[in-house]
Coordinates of C-alpha atoms and ligand atoms in Angstrom, one line a residue:
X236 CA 12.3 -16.3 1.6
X237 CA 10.0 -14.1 1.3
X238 CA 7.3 -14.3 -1.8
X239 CA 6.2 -11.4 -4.0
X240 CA 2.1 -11.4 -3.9
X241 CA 0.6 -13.4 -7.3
X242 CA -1.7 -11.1 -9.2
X243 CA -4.9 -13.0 -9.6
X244 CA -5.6 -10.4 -12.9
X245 CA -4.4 -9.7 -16.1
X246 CA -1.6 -6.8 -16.4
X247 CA -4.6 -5.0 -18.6
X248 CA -7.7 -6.3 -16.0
X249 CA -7.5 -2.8 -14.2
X250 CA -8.1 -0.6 -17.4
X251 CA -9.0 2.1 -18.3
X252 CA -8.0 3.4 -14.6
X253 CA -4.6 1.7 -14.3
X254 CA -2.9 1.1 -17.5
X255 CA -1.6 -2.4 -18.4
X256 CA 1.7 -1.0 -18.7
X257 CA 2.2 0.5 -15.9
X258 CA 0.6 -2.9 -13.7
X259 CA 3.1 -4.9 -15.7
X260 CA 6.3 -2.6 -14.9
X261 CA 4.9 -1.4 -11.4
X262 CA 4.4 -5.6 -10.3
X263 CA 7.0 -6.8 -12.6
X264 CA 9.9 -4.7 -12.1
X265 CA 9.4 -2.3 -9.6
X266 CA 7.6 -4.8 -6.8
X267 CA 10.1 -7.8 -7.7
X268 CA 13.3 -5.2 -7.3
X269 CA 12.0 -4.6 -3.4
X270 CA 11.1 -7.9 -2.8
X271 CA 14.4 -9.0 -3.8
X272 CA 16.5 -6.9 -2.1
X273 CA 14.5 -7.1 0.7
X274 CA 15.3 -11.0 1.2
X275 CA 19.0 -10.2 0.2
X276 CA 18.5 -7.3 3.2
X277 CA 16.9 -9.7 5.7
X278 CA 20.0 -12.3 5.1
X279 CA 22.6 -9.6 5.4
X280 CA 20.8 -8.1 8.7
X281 CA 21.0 -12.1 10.1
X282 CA 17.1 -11.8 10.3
X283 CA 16.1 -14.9 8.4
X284 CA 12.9 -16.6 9.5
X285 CA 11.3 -13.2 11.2
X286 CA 7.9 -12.2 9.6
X287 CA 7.9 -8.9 7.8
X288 CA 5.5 -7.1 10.4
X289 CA 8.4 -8.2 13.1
X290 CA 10.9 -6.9 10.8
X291 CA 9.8 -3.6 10.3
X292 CA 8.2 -3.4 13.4
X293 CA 11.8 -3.5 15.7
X294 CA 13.9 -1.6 13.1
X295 CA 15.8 0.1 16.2
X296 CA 17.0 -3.5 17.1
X297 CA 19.0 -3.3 13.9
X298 CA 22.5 -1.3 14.8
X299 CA 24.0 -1.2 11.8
X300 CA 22.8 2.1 10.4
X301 CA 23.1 1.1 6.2
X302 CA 21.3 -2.6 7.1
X303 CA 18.7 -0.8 9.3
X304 CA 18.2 1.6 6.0
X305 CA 18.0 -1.2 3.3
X306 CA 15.4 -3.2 5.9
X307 CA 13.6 -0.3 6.0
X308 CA 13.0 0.4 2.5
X309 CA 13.0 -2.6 0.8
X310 CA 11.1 -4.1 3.3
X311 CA 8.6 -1.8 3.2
X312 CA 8.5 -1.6 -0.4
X313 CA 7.9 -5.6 -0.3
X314 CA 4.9 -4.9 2.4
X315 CA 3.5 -1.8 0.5
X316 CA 3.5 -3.0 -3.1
X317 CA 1.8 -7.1 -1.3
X318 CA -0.8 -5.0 0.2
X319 CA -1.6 -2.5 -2.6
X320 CA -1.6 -5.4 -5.5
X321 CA -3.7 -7.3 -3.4
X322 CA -6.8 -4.8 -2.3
X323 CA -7.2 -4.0 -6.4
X324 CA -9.6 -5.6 -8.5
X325 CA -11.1 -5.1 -11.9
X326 CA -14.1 -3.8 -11.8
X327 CA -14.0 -3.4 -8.0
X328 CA -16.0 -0.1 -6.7
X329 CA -18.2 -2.0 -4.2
X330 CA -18.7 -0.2 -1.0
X331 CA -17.6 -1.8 2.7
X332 CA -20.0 -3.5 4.4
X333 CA -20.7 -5.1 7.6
X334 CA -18.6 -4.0 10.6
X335 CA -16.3 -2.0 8.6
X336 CA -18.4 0.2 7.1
X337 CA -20.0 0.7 10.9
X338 CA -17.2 1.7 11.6
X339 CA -16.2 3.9 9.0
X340 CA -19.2 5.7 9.0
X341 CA -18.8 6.3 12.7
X342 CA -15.2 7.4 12.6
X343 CA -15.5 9.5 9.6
X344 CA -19.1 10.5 9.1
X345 CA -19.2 8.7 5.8
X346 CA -17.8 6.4 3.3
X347 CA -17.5 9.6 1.1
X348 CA -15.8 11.2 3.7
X349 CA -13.4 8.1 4.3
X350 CA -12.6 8.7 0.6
X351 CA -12.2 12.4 0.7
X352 CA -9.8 12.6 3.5
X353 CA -7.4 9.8 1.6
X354 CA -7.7 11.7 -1.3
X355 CA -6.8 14.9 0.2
X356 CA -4.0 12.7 2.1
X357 CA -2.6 11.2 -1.1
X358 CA -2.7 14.1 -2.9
X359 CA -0.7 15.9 0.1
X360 CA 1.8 13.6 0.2
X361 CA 5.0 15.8 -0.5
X362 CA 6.8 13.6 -3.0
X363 CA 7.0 9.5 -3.3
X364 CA 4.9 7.9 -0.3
X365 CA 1.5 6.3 0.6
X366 CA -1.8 7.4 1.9
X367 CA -2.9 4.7 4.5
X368 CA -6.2 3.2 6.2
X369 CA -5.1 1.4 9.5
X370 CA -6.9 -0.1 12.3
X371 CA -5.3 -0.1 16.3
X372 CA -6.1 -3.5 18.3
X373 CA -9.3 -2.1 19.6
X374 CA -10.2 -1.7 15.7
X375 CA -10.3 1.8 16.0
X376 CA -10.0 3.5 12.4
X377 CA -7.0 5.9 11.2
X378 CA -5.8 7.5 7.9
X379 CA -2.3 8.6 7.9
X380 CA 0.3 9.2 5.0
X381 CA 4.3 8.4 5.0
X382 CA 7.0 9.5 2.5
X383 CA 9.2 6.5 0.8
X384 CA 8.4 3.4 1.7
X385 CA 7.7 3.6 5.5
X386 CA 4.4 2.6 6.6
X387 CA 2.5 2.5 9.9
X388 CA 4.4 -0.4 11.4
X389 CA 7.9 0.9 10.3
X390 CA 6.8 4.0 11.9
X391 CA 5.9 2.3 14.9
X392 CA 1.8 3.8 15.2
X393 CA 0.9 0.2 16.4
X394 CA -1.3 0.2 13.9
X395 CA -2.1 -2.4 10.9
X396 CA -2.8 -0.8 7.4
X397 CA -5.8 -2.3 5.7
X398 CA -5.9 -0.2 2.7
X399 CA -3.2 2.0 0.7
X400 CA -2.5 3.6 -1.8
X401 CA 0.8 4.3 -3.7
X402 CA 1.6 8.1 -4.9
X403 CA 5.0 7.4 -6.1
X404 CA 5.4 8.7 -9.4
X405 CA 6.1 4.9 -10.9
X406 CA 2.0 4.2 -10.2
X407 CA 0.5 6.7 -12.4
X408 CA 3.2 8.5 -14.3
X409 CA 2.5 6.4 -17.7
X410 CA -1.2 7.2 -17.8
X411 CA -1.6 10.4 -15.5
X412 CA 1.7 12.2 -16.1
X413 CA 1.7 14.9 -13.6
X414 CA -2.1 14.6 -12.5
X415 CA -1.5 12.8 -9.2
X416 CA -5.2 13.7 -8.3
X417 CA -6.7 12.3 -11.7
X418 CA -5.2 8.8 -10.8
X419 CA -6.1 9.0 -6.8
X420 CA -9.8 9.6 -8.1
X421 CA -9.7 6.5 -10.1
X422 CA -8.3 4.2 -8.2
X423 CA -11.6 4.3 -6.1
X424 CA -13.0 2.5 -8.5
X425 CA -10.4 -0.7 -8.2
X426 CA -10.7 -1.0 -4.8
X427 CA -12.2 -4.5 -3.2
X428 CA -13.7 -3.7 0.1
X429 CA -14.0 -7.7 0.9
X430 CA -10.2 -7.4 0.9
X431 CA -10.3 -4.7 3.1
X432 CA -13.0 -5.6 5.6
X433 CA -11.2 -9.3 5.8
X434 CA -8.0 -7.4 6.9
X435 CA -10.0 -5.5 9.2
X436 CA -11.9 -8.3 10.4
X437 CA -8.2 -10.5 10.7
Ligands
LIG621 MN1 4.9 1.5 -6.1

């Protein structure tokens, strides 16, 4: 069975840039729908005991076009929402360090610039999707967005994402109605980097 990431924050610990109601409904409803149907999709597909990444990773081994489809989705709304819930923190806003931020300042310039091309990516996004961070085996840096719920490893990039972020409508909607770019430009200030750099680092 696969297990829903535990909050380690209060539904109202990322205020005033993510409202408590839209943390309780995003994690408590919307993030425990996917993960359930996920496992229901993994049993169905005859895929029990296969991590996630292997999951969404070898899609096209799946023949069965409706299974392939609910894999798909719901596991990558179970992956998007684990890694998205986990990289926020109240208060965050610290900058990467270490190798990461090496790296990011070699592969974009600067950590502003890192910010400014997710931003324009998330903002981009034409409809529900993600604005992704990812790292290739060599730890080479990438930013990339996806519609739905597919991610770098359901789209087969070979990459791993390290950071996200989530444009559906069901992130922001409550607090930001239709200002998508008001919501990406405060969510900057939740992320924690030592999440991030340990992924990168992993
Ligand atoms: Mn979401």
């Amino acid at each position: 069975m696969f297990e829903q990431y535990k909050i380690t924050y209060g539904f109202d610990a990322l205020e005033p840039y993510m409202d408590a109601e839209t943390v309780e409904t995003h994690w408590g409803k919307h993030h425990v729908t996917y993960t359930t149907n996920f496992n229901k999709a993994v049993e169905d597909a005859g895929l029990t005991g296969k991590s996630v990444e292997e999951i969404l990773g070898n899609l096209d081994a799946v023949a069965d076009e409706a299974k392939r489809t609910a894999l798909r989705n719901n596991g990558g709304g179970f992956y998007n929402h684990n890694l998205f819930f986990e990289e926020l923190t109240p208060g965050g806003s610290k900058e990467p360090t270490g190798e990461l931020a090496d790296m990011i300042n070699g592969t974009f310039g600067s950590f502003d610039e890192l910010k400014e091309k997710m931003t324009a990516l998330a903002i981009g996004q034409f409809g529900s999707g993600w604005a992704w961070l990812e790292k290739d085996a060599e730890g080479n840096l990438f930013v990339s967005k996806s519609g739905n719920q597919d991610n770098p490893i359901s789209l087969g990039t070979g990459h791993t994402p390290i950071l996200t972020i989530d444009v559906w409508e069901h992130a922001y909607y409550l607090k930001y109605k239709n200002l998508r770019p008001s919501y990406v430009e405060a969510i900057w200030n939740l992320i924690n980097w030592d999440i991030v750099a340990a992924k990168y680092n992993s």
